Short mmCIF file of C-alpha atoms and ligand atoms in Angstrom, two decimals:
data_model
loop_
_atom_site.label_atom_id
_atom_site.label_comp_id
_atom_site.label_asym_id
_atom_site.label_seq_id
_atom_site.Cartn_x
_atom_site.Cartn_y
_atom_site.Cartn_z
CA MET A 20 189.41 41.28 -66.50
CA ASN A 21 189.48 39.06 -63.44
CA ILE A 22 188.12 40.46 -60.19
CA ALA A 23 188.13 38.96 -56.72
CA PHE A 24 186.43 40.31 -53.63
CA GLU A 25 184.41 39.16 -50.64
CA LEU A 26 180.64 39.09 -51.15
CA ASN A 27 178.50 38.61 -48.04
CA GLY A 28 181.35 36.90 -46.23
CA LYS A 29 182.35 34.54 -49.07
CA PRO A 30 185.28 35.00 -51.45
CA VAL A 31 184.04 35.44 -55.05
CA GLU A 32 185.72 35.82 -58.43
CA ALA A 33 184.37 37.03 -61.74
CA GLU A 34 185.65 37.49 -65.27
CA VAL A 35 184.08 40.78 -66.42
CA PRO A 36 184.61 43.46 -69.09
CA ALA A 37 186.26 46.59 -67.59
CA ARG A 38 183.09 48.64 -68.07
CA THR A 39 181.06 46.39 -65.73
CA THR A 40 179.69 48.25 -62.73
CA LEU A 41 179.73 46.62 -59.32
CA ALA A 42 175.91 46.42 -59.54
CA ASP A 43 175.98 44.45 -62.81
CA CYS A 44 178.83 42.27 -61.60
CA ILE A 45 176.81 41.30 -58.52
CA ARG A 46 173.56 40.75 -60.45
CA HIS A 47 174.66 39.30 -63.78
CA HIS A 48 177.93 37.57 -63.00
CA LEU A 49 177.45 36.53 -59.38
CA MET A 50 173.67 36.06 -59.78
CA GLN A 51 172.71 37.83 -56.55
CA THR A 52 169.68 39.78 -57.73
CA GLY A 53 168.67 41.33 -54.41
CA THR A 54 170.54 44.51 -55.38
CA HIS A 55 168.22 46.47 -57.69
CA VAL A 56 169.16 48.84 -60.48
CA GLY A 57 166.87 51.78 -61.19
CA CYS A 58 168.42 54.83 -62.79
CA GLU A 59 171.99 53.62 -63.48
CA HIS A 60 173.36 57.11 -62.93
CA GLY A 61 173.43 57.68 -59.22
CA VAL A 62 170.16 59.40 -58.37
CA CYS A 63 167.78 56.72 -57.02
CA GLY A 64 169.79 54.73 -54.46
CA ALA A 65 168.13 51.39 -55.34
CA CYS A 66 171.55 49.86 -56.04
CA THR A 67 173.09 50.74 -52.65
CA VAL A 68 175.51 48.14 -51.27
CA ILE A 69 177.99 48.32 -48.41
CA VAL A 70 181.69 48.35 -49.35
CA ASP A 71 184.16 48.05 -46.47
CA GLY A 72 181.49 49.33 -44.11
CA ASP A 73 180.37 52.35 -46.16
CA ALA A 74 177.12 52.56 -48.12
CA VAL A 75 177.83 53.32 -51.80
CA ARG A 76 175.91 53.37 -55.06
CA SER A 77 176.97 50.20 -56.88
CA CYS A 78 175.96 51.66 -60.28
CA LEU A 79 178.59 54.39 -59.76
CA MET A 80 181.42 52.06 -58.89
CA LEU A 81 183.29 49.80 -61.28
CA ALA A 82 183.52 46.14 -60.35
CA ALA A 83 187.28 46.59 -60.70
CA GLN A 84 187.19 49.25 -57.96
CA ALA A 85 185.82 46.67 -55.52
CA SER A 86 188.65 44.19 -55.94
CA GLY A 87 189.91 43.13 -52.54
CA ALA A 88 186.98 44.79 -50.75
CA LYS A 89 184.31 43.37 -48.42
CA VAL A 90 180.95 43.86 -50.11
CA THR A 91 177.60 43.38 -48.37
CA THR A 92 174.29 43.29 -50.23
CA VAL A 93 170.75 42.86 -48.94
CA GLU A 94 171.26 39.07 -49.12
CA GLY A 95 174.07 39.48 -46.59
CA LEU A 96 171.83 41.33 -44.13
CA THR A 97 169.39 38.45 -43.93
CA PRO A 98 169.98 35.74 -41.34
CA ALA A 99 169.79 32.05 -42.40
CA GLU A 100 166.39 31.78 -40.73
CA GLY A 101 163.79 34.54 -40.67
CA LEU A 102 164.48 38.25 -40.92
CA SER A 103 166.91 40.70 -39.32
CA ALA A 104 165.65 43.21 -36.74
CA LEU A 105 165.77 45.96 -39.39
CA GLN A 106 163.80 43.83 -41.86
CA GLU A 107 161.26 42.92 -39.15
CA SER A 108 160.86 46.60 -38.43
CA PHE A 109 160.17 47.33 -42.13
CA ARG A 110 157.46 44.66 -42.07
CA LYS A 111 155.96 45.92 -38.81
CA HIS A 112 155.77 49.53 -40.04
CA HIS A 113 154.60 48.72 -43.59
CA ALA A 114 157.76 50.36 -44.90
CA LEU A 115 157.44 48.77 -48.34
CA GLN A 116 154.82 48.30 -51.00
CA CYS A 117 156.21 47.13 -54.37
CA GLY A 118 159.59 46.53 -52.74
CA PHE A 119 161.76 47.76 -55.60
CA CYS A 120 163.50 50.39 -53.47
CA THR A 121 163.69 48.22 -50.34
CA PRO A 122 167.15 46.62 -50.77
CA GLY A 123 168.65 50.12 -51.17
CA PHE A 124 166.88 51.43 -48.07
CA LEU A 125 167.87 48.38 -46.02
CA THR A 126 171.56 48.54 -46.95
CA THR A 127 171.68 52.32 -46.43
CA ALA A 128 169.95 52.12 -43.06
CA HIS A 129 172.09 49.16 -41.99
CA ALA A 130 175.33 51.00 -42.79
CA LEU A 131 174.07 54.11 -41.00
CA LEU A 132 172.90 52.39 -37.83
CA THR A 133 176.04 50.25 -37.69
CA GLN A 134 178.23 53.35 -37.84
CA GLU A 135 175.89 55.67 -35.93
CA PRO A 136 173.55 53.62 -33.70
CA ASN A 137 172.42 56.84 -32.00
CA ALA A 138 171.45 58.67 -35.20
CA ASP A 139 168.50 60.93 -34.43
CA LYS A 140 165.40 61.14 -36.60
CA GLU A 141 166.67 64.23 -38.40
CA ARG A 142 169.92 62.46 -39.32
CA ILE A 143 167.98 59.40 -40.51
CA ARG A 144 165.71 61.57 -42.67
CA HIS A 145 168.74 63.35 -44.11
CA VAL A 146 170.58 60.13 -44.93
CA LEU A 147 167.53 58.44 -46.47
CA SER A 148 166.92 61.49 -48.67
CA GLY A 149 169.37 59.93 -51.14
CA ASN A 150 166.98 57.01 -51.83
CA LEU A 151 163.84 57.29 -53.91
CA CYS A 152 160.62 55.38 -53.19
CA ARG A 153 157.65 55.79 -55.53
CA CYS A 154 155.17 53.98 -53.29
CA THR A 155 155.35 54.51 -49.55
CA GLY A 156 155.62 58.25 -49.05
CA TYR A 157 158.70 57.65 -46.85
CA ILE A 158 157.03 58.20 -43.46
CA ASN A 159 156.81 54.49 -42.66
CA ILE A 160 160.37 53.87 -43.82
CA ILE A 161 161.65 56.52 -41.43
CA GLU A 162 159.55 55.09 -38.61
CA ALA A 163 160.89 51.60 -39.32
CA VAL A 164 164.53 52.74 -39.25
CA CYS A 165 164.02 54.77 -36.08
CA ASP A 166 162.41 51.78 -34.41
CA ALA A 167 165.27 49.45 -35.41
CA ARG A 168 167.89 51.56 -33.63
CA SER A 169 167.69 49.60 -30.39
CA ALA A 170 168.84 46.42 -32.18
CA TYR A 171 172.04 48.17 -33.30
CA ALA A 172 172.86 49.76 -29.97
CA LYS A 173 173.60 46.27 -28.63
CA SER A 174 174.99 44.53 -31.71
CA ASP A 175 178.71 44.17 -32.27
CA PRO A 176 179.72 45.83 -35.56
CA GLU A 177 182.28 43.08 -36.19
CA SER A 178 179.58 40.41 -36.31
CA ARG A 179 178.16 41.57 -39.63
CA MET B 15 172.56 53.17 -69.54
CA LYS B 16 175.52 50.85 -69.47
CA LEU B 17 178.97 52.41 -69.68
CA PRO B 18 180.87 52.59 -72.99
CA ASN B 19 183.93 50.35 -73.36
CA PHE B 20 187.33 51.42 -72.05
CA GLU B 21 190.55 49.94 -70.78
CA TYR B 22 191.03 50.11 -66.99
CA LEU B 23 194.42 51.05 -65.53
CA ALA B 24 195.29 51.31 -61.84
CA PRO B 25 198.85 52.60 -61.35
CA SER B 26 200.34 53.11 -57.89
CA SER B 27 202.13 56.48 -58.07
CA PRO B 28 201.28 60.01 -59.29
CA ALA B 29 204.24 59.85 -61.72
CA GLU B 30 202.77 56.73 -63.35
CA VAL B 31 199.34 58.39 -63.52
CA VAL B 32 200.65 61.35 -65.52
CA ALA B 33 202.84 59.07 -67.66
CA LEU B 34 199.71 57.09 -68.63
CA LEU B 35 197.78 60.29 -69.36
CA ALA B 36 200.67 61.53 -71.54
CA ALA B 37 200.93 58.19 -73.34
CA HIS B 38 197.29 58.43 -74.51
CA PRO B 39 196.81 62.15 -75.25
CA GLY B 40 193.17 63.17 -74.96
CA GLU B 41 192.02 59.55 -74.72
CA ALA B 42 192.70 58.82 -71.05
CA LYS B 43 190.80 60.16 -68.06
CA ILE B 44 191.45 59.90 -64.35
CA ILE B 45 188.77 58.24 -62.24
CA ALA B 46 188.68 59.06 -58.52
CA GLY B 47 185.27 58.54 -56.87
CA GLY B 48 183.56 58.17 -60.24
CA GLN B 49 180.50 60.03 -58.91
CA SER B 50 180.58 62.61 -61.71
CA LEU B 51 182.55 60.76 -64.37
CA LEU B 52 180.51 57.53 -64.45
CA PRO B 53 177.12 59.28 -64.90
CA THR B 54 178.74 61.40 -67.64
CA MET B 55 179.93 58.22 -69.34
CA ALA B 56 176.56 56.50 -68.88
CA PHE B 57 175.02 59.41 -70.81
CA ARG B 58 177.81 59.15 -73.44
CA LEU B 59 178.86 62.74 -72.74
CA ALA B 60 182.36 61.32 -72.27
CA GLN B 61 183.80 58.18 -73.83
CA PRO B 62 187.43 57.93 -72.73
CA ALA B 63 189.36 54.97 -74.18
CA TYR B 64 191.33 54.57 -70.94
CA LEU B 65 190.39 55.11 -67.30
CA VAL B 66 193.28 55.72 -64.92
CA ASP B 67 192.11 54.91 -61.38
CA LEU B 68 193.69 56.66 -58.40
CA ARG B 69 192.63 53.93 -55.95
CA ASN B 70 196.12 52.40 -55.62
CA VAL B 71 197.94 55.73 -55.28
CA GLU B 72 198.89 56.02 -51.62
CA GLY B 73 198.91 59.20 -49.56
CA MET B 74 196.57 61.30 -51.67
CA ASN B 75 193.74 61.34 -49.15
CA ARG B 76 195.42 63.19 -46.27
CA ILE B 77 194.10 66.27 -44.54
CA VAL B 78 197.07 68.25 -43.19
CA ILE B 79 196.49 71.22 -40.89
CA ASP B 80 199.42 73.50 -40.02
CA ASP B 81 200.35 77.19 -39.66
CA SER B 82 199.93 77.82 -43.37
CA GLY B 83 196.36 76.51 -43.40
CA VAL B 84 194.59 73.34 -44.54
CA ARG B 85 195.87 71.00 -47.24
CA LEU B 86 193.46 68.49 -48.72
CA GLY B 87 194.87 65.62 -50.78
CA ALA B 88 192.97 65.28 -54.07
CA ARG B 89 191.51 61.93 -53.05
CA THR B 90 190.05 63.26 -49.78
CA ARG B 91 186.38 62.23 -49.74
CA TRP B 92 183.46 64.39 -48.57
CA ARG B 93 183.06 61.84 -45.80
CA ASP B 94 186.65 62.42 -44.60
CA ILE B 95 186.00 66.16 -44.28
CA GLU B 96 182.74 65.50 -42.43
CA ASP B 97 184.53 63.16 -39.98
CA ASP B 98 187.54 65.43 -39.27
CA ALA B 99 186.69 67.31 -36.06
CA ARG B 100 189.78 69.56 -36.37
CA LEU B 101 188.24 71.35 -39.34
CA ALA B 102 185.52 72.89 -37.15
CA THR B 103 188.12 75.45 -36.07
CA ALA B 104 190.77 75.04 -38.79
CA HIS B 105 188.29 75.82 -41.58
CA PRO B 106 184.65 76.13 -40.47
CA LEU B 107 183.52 77.53 -43.84
CA LEU B 108 184.85 74.47 -45.68
CA LYS B 109 183.30 72.10 -43.17
CA GLU B 110 179.91 73.78 -43.34
CA ALA B 111 179.88 74.00 -47.15
CA ILE B 112 180.76 70.32 -47.55
CA THR B 113 177.78 69.25 -45.41
CA HIS B 114 175.67 70.32 -48.41
CA VAL B 115 177.44 68.11 -50.99
CA ALA B 116 175.38 65.26 -52.39
CA HIS B 117 173.75 62.30 -50.66
CA TYR B 118 175.11 59.88 -48.05
CA GLN B 119 176.25 57.17 -50.49
CA VAL B 120 177.82 59.66 -52.93
CA ARG B 121 179.67 61.32 -50.04
CA ASN B 122 181.38 58.02 -49.26
CA ARG B 123 183.02 58.03 -52.72
CA GLY B 124 183.17 61.59 -54.10
CA THR B 125 186.49 63.44 -53.78
CA VAL B 126 187.82 66.98 -53.55
CA GLY B 127 190.10 66.55 -56.60
CA GLY B 128 187.31 65.08 -58.70
CA SER B 129 185.01 67.98 -57.87
CA LEU B 130 187.68 70.62 -58.62
CA ALA B 131 188.58 68.96 -61.94
CA HIS B 132 184.91 68.54 -62.87
CA ALA B 133 184.43 72.28 -62.13
CA ASP B 134 180.65 72.35 -61.94
CA PRO B 135 179.64 75.94 -61.07
CA ALA B 136 176.81 74.42 -58.99
CA ALA B 137 179.28 72.46 -56.82
CA GLU B 138 180.35 73.56 -53.33
CA MET B 139 184.08 72.72 -53.39
CA PRO B 140 184.96 74.84 -56.45
CA CYS B 141 183.06 77.72 -54.79
CA ILE B 142 185.06 77.34 -51.57
CA ALA B 143 188.34 77.10 -53.51
CA ALA B 144 187.55 80.27 -55.46
CA THR B 145 186.18 82.19 -52.47
CA CYS B 146 189.10 81.32 -50.17
CA GLU B 147 191.89 81.94 -52.73
CA ALA B 148 192.92 78.31 -52.63
CA GLU B 149 196.04 77.16 -54.39
CA LEU B 150 196.11 73.89 -56.34
CA THR B 151 199.18 71.72 -56.80
CA LEU B 152 199.16 70.10 -60.23
CA LEU B 153 201.47 67.40 -61.51
CA GLY B 154 202.31 66.92 -65.20
CA PRO B 155 205.04 65.13 -67.16
CA GLU B 156 207.30 68.19 -66.66
CA GLY B 157 206.78 68.26 -62.90
CA GLU B 158 204.66 70.20 -60.41
CA ARG B 159 203.12 73.62 -60.74
CA ARG B 160 201.02 75.67 -58.36
CA MET B 161 197.97 77.56 -59.49
CA LYS B 162 195.50 79.92 -57.81
CA ALA B 163 191.86 78.85 -57.98
CA ALA B 164 191.10 82.15 -59.77
CA ASP B 165 193.34 81.03 -62.67
CA PHE B 166 192.13 77.42 -62.57
CA PHE B 167 188.38 77.78 -63.23
CA LEU B 168 187.79 79.06 -66.77
CA GLY B 169 184.15 78.23 -67.48
CA PRO B 170 181.43 75.69 -66.72
CA LEU B 171 183.16 72.27 -66.56
CA THR B 172 186.30 73.95 -67.94
CA THR B 173 189.63 74.36 -66.14
CA ALA B 174 193.27 75.18 -66.87
CA LEU B 175 194.19 71.51 -66.26
CA SER B 176 195.97 69.93 -69.27
CA ASP B 177 195.02 66.50 -70.58
CA ASP B 178 198.21 65.06 -69.09
CA GLU B 179 197.99 66.74 -65.67
CA MET B 180 196.49 65.70 -62.36
CA ILE B 181 195.57 67.56 -59.19
CA LEU B 182 197.68 66.45 -56.23
CA GLU B 183 196.26 68.69 -53.52
CA VAL B 184 194.53 71.95 -52.72
CA ARG B 185 195.68 74.40 -50.02
CA LEU B 186 193.32 76.74 -48.22
CA PRO B 187 195.10 79.66 -46.50
CA ARG B 188 195.11 79.78 -42.69
CA TRP B 189 191.77 80.68 -41.09
CA PRO B 190 191.97 83.29 -38.27
CA ALA B 191 189.85 82.37 -35.24
CA GLN B 192 188.12 85.78 -35.15
CA ARG B 193 186.91 85.62 -38.74
CA ARG B 194 183.18 86.16 -39.45
CA TRP B 195 181.65 83.78 -41.97
CA ALA B 196 178.54 82.02 -43.25
CA PHE B 197 177.56 79.49 -45.87
CA LEU B 198 173.93 79.23 -46.94
CA GLU B 199 172.28 77.48 -49.82
CA PHE B 200 168.84 76.48 -50.98
CA ALA B 201 168.04 73.10 -52.55
CA ARG B 202 164.64 71.46 -52.94
CA ARG B 203 165.91 68.36 -51.13
CA PRO B 204 169.04 68.08 -48.95
CA GLY B 205 171.93 66.66 -50.98
CA ASP B 206 170.63 67.78 -54.35
CA PHE B 207 172.53 70.37 -56.32
CA ALA B 208 171.53 73.76 -54.90
CA LEU B 209 169.41 76.21 -56.85
CA GLY B 210 171.71 78.82 -55.36
CA GLY B 211 174.11 79.35 -52.48
CA VAL B 212 176.54 81.86 -51.01
CA ALA B 213 179.88 81.62 -49.21
CA LEU B 214 180.96 84.65 -47.22
CA TYR B 215 183.76 85.69 -44.91
CA TYR B 216 185.27 88.93 -43.68
CA ASP B 217 187.57 90.12 -40.90
CA LEU B 218 187.06 93.10 -38.58
CA ASP B 219 189.45 96.05 -38.41
CA ALA B 220 190.30 98.01 -35.23
CA GLU B 221 187.12 100.10 -35.66
CA ASN B 222 184.91 97.03 -36.03
CA ARG B 223 184.47 97.57 -39.74
CA ALA B 224 184.49 94.74 -42.26
CA CYS B 225 187.69 94.18 -44.21
CA ASN B 226 189.16 91.44 -46.40
CA THR B 227 185.66 90.50 -47.58
CA HIS B 228 185.35 87.40 -49.72
CA ILE B 229 182.07 86.40 -51.37
CA GLY B 230 181.43 83.46 -53.68
CA VAL B 231 178.29 81.83 -55.04
CA VAL B 232 177.11 78.31 -55.84
CA GLY B 233 174.87 77.57 -58.79
CA ALA B 234 174.42 81.20 -59.73
CA CYS B 235 177.53 82.00 -61.71
CA TYR B 236 179.00 81.06 -65.07
CA TYR B 237 181.95 79.47 -63.28
CA SER B 238 183.21 79.43 -59.68
CA LYS B 239 184.55 82.88 -58.87
CA ARG B 240 184.32 85.74 -56.38
CA LEU B 241 182.00 88.74 -56.61
CA PRO B 242 184.39 91.73 -56.31
CA ILE B 243 181.69 94.43 -56.62
CA ALA B 244 179.66 92.99 -53.75
CA GLU B 245 182.86 92.51 -51.73
CA SER B 246 183.85 96.17 -52.08
CA ALA B 247 180.32 97.17 -51.07
CA LEU B 248 181.06 95.62 -47.65
CA ASP B 249 184.73 96.49 -47.13
CA GLY B 250 185.21 99.42 -44.78
CA LYS B 251 181.59 99.35 -43.53
CA ARG B 252 180.01 98.35 -40.27
CA VAL B 253 177.82 95.30 -40.86
CA ASP B 254 174.30 96.55 -40.13
CA ALA B 255 170.92 95.84 -41.73
CA GLU B 256 171.25 98.64 -44.26
CA THR B 257 174.72 97.55 -45.41
CA ALA B 258 173.55 93.95 -45.61
CA ARG B 259 170.74 94.99 -47.95
CA ALA B 260 173.07 97.02 -50.16
CA VAL B 261 175.67 94.24 -50.39
CA ALA B 262 172.94 91.69 -51.15
CA ARG B 263 171.57 93.90 -53.93
CA ALA B 264 175.06 94.29 -55.42
CA ALA B 265 175.63 90.50 -55.34
CA SER B 266 172.26 89.83 -56.92
CA GLU B 267 173.16 92.14 -59.82
CA GLU B 268 176.68 90.82 -60.13
CA ALA B 269 175.74 87.10 -60.20
CA ASP B 270 175.50 85.75 -63.75
CA PRO B 271 173.45 82.54 -63.60
CA THR B 272 171.82 80.83 -66.56
CA SER B 273 168.23 79.64 -66.75
CA ASP B 274 167.68 75.92 -66.78
CA PHE B 275 165.08 73.24 -66.16
CA HIS B 276 165.29 73.80 -62.37
CA ALA B 277 165.08 77.60 -62.10
CA SER B 278 165.24 80.78 -64.14
CA ALA B 279 168.21 83.15 -64.08
CA GLU B 280 166.01 85.84 -62.47
CA TYR B 281 165.04 83.49 -59.67
CA ARG B 282 168.65 82.52 -59.02
CA LYS B 283 169.79 86.16 -58.94
CA SER B 284 167.09 87.02 -56.47
CA LEU B 285 167.95 83.93 -54.39
CA VAL B 286 171.60 85.01 -54.17
CA GLY B 287 170.49 88.38 -52.77
CA THR B 288 168.17 86.82 -50.19
CA LEU B 289 170.74 84.26 -49.07
CA LEU B 290 173.56 86.80 -48.85
CA GLU B 291 171.48 89.17 -46.74
CA ARG B 292 170.76 86.29 -44.34
CA ALA B 293 174.41 85.21 -44.47
CA LEU B 294 175.53 88.69 -43.43
CA VAL B 295 173.19 88.60 -40.43
CA THR B 296 174.45 85.12 -39.47
CA ALA B 297 178.09 86.16 -39.85
CA ALA B 298 177.65 89.35 -37.83
CA GLN B 299 176.01 87.43 -34.97
CA ARG B 300 178.72 84.79 -34.87
CA THR B 301 181.08 85.30 -31.98
CA SER B 302 184.33 83.41 -32.02
C1 FAD C 401 173.16 62.10 -57.23
C2 FAD C 401 174.36 62.98 -57.12
C3 FAD C 401 174.24 64.20 -56.48
C4 FAD C 401 175.34 65.04 -56.37
N1 FAD C 401 175.19 66.24 -55.72
C5 FAD C 401 176.26 67.05 -55.59
C6 FAD C 401 176.15 68.30 -54.90
O1 FAD C 401 175.09 68.65 -54.37
N2 FAD C 401 177.25 69.08 -54.83
C7 FAD C 401 178.45 68.70 -55.40
O2 FAD C 401 179.41 69.44 -55.30
N3 FAD C 401 178.58 67.55 -56.04
C8 FAD C 401 177.52 66.70 -56.15
N4 FAD C 401 177.69 65.52 -56.82
C9 FAD C 401 178.99 65.23 -57.44
C10 FAD C 401 179.93 64.56 -56.45
O3 FAD C 401 180.28 65.43 -55.41
C11 FAD C 401 181.21 64.07 -57.13
O4 FAD C 401 181.76 63.16 -56.25
C12 FAD C 401 182.30 65.04 -57.42
O5 FAD C 401 181.84 66.14 -58.16
C13 FAD C 401 183.40 64.39 -58.27
O6 FAD C 401 184.26 63.67 -57.48
P1 FAD C 401 184.70 62.20 -57.87
O7 FAD C 401 185.84 61.86 -57.01
O8 FAD C 401 183.54 61.31 -57.86
O9 FAD C 401 185.27 62.43 -59.37
P2 FAD C 401 185.18 61.52 -60.66
O10 FAD C 401 183.79 61.33 -61.07
O11 FAD C 401 186.03 60.31 -60.48
O12 FAD C 401 185.92 62.48 -61.69
C14 FAD C 401 185.33 63.70 -62.10
C15 FAD C 401 186.28 64.40 -63.08
O13 FAD C 401 187.48 64.79 -62.40
C16 FAD C 401 188.62 64.20 -62.99
N5 FAD C 401 189.53 63.92 -61.86
C17 FAD C 401 189.24 63.21 -60.73
N6 FAD C 401 190.27 63.28 -59.87
C18 FAD C 401 191.24 64.02 -60.46
C19 FAD C 401 192.55 64.46 -60.07
N7 FAD C 401 193.07 64.14 -58.88
N8 FAD C 401 193.25 65.22 -60.94
C20 FAD C 401 192.71 65.57 -62.14
N9 FAD C 401 191.50 65.19 -62.56
C21 FAD C 401 190.76 64.43 -61.73
C22 FAD C 401 188.12 63.01 -63.76
O14 FAD C 401 188.95 62.70 -64.84
C23 FAD C 401 186.75 63.51 -64.23
O15 FAD C 401 186.89 64.30 -65.36
C24 FAD C 401 176.60 64.65 -56.93
C25 FAD C 401 176.72 63.43 -57.59
C26 FAD C 401 175.61 62.58 -57.68
C27 FAD C 401 175.76 61.27 -58.39
S1 FES C 402 170.63 52.53 -59.90
FE1 FES C 402 172.30 53.30 -58.75
S2 FES C 402 171.51 55.10 -57.92
FE2 FES C 402 169.91 54.47 -59.25
S1 FES C 403 158.05 50.37 -52.15
FE1 FES C 403 157.76 50.72 -54.26
S2 FES C 403 159.38 52.08 -54.74
FE2 FES C 403 159.50 51.93 -52.61
#
């Protein structure tokens, strides 16, 4: 079936079998491999993307269910030059080691701080509990997200 | 694993949804949020030939609050309940219970109707529906019918819904402002399915004794239902420490969990007792 949506600000189209998940559509058909796939059944959060402003698991959404939507992946969070404030904060706090989980944490945290720039540490911990990381032990990820809050307090949500 | 093959259909009205279900008896399944169905399909526990998506059906995600209570459209997401400030007074038990459902990303997709139809005894919404005597509105090829939650849940992942029927909405009866209530559960990590949980409410009669007690459990019953023996242990009594212990003991005996990978049946029974005793203390201390 033919599917059209907006990926990181650009209109895209793909011809996919109905069973294609949004994750596989983005990776295999649109060749944006920043979105990672771990468990393929909704438990690890590695595949998190932002659909119409909300963080969702792209392995638990059909590509067909995204037609007409605005989809943002980790590629879309990254400015043309350098890194975003959230990404800088991950680097500063050593919030990644192997990096497999990182796209999922970045998209989740970006959606959260865009919608709730004043999220307290408890809320951030709670939200990030849906993402698994086998390397870092989470503490540095939480620190990085907390530290990035100031960048969102000022930013205009429409400018994503 | 990748999903099995199917044909994808996205009709725009409830009548078309049930017509498609009826046209492919036993072979078509509704998809709402997909947060339970897609993992089930990835594991090949379900392999429907047709998926009928509700995404283009308008008006099924409304939360209506009026004198008769709260009506949740089947496509209401967990996120919508979380964001609706009116529910803090219109149905605090629902609002509190739903804070425990799944993780952030799943909450942005998962729906009330999907959870009720999936009927996992470890899920919060079926527990709330059973505990609060909710009424479901179902639509089939012959038209609408209404059904009490007590008649709807028949077993684990088993309901009275026919292959060609859909859930349109669920109604929770009006919530009096003075009502005493609590919802407590225990999970290893927030958002995971609970090892056990309890939902409780009661009203007070003129002599300050409990009446109209309703108790339900999460993850510690064969299917979502009330615990009538524990309820009658509270009705007519003043809620003090001794009564709380007796009611908790009754609930612990009455719960009928199964043992699994996560916890034994004995552990879950004991957990229900502990949580209910704490819930009774919380409820008694709550002033309206
Ligand atoms: C990692 C993870 C953790 C989770 N943790 C929890 C938890 O702690 N507590 C909890 O309660 N849930 C949990 N869930 C499940 C989640 O809440 C699901 O969203 C919910 O159970 C199903 O809703 P859905 O809209 O996604 O339904 P779907 O997956 O789309 O459908 C589920 C079933 O319902 C049927 N269906 C859907 N809508 C209708 C309708 N209107 N009429 C008739 N049939 C319908 C479908 O055919 C299917 O059989 C978790 C899920 C995941 C992936
Ligand atoms: S790959 Fe989607 S949650 Fe694990
Ligand atoms: S950095 Fe390796 S899994 Fe998170």
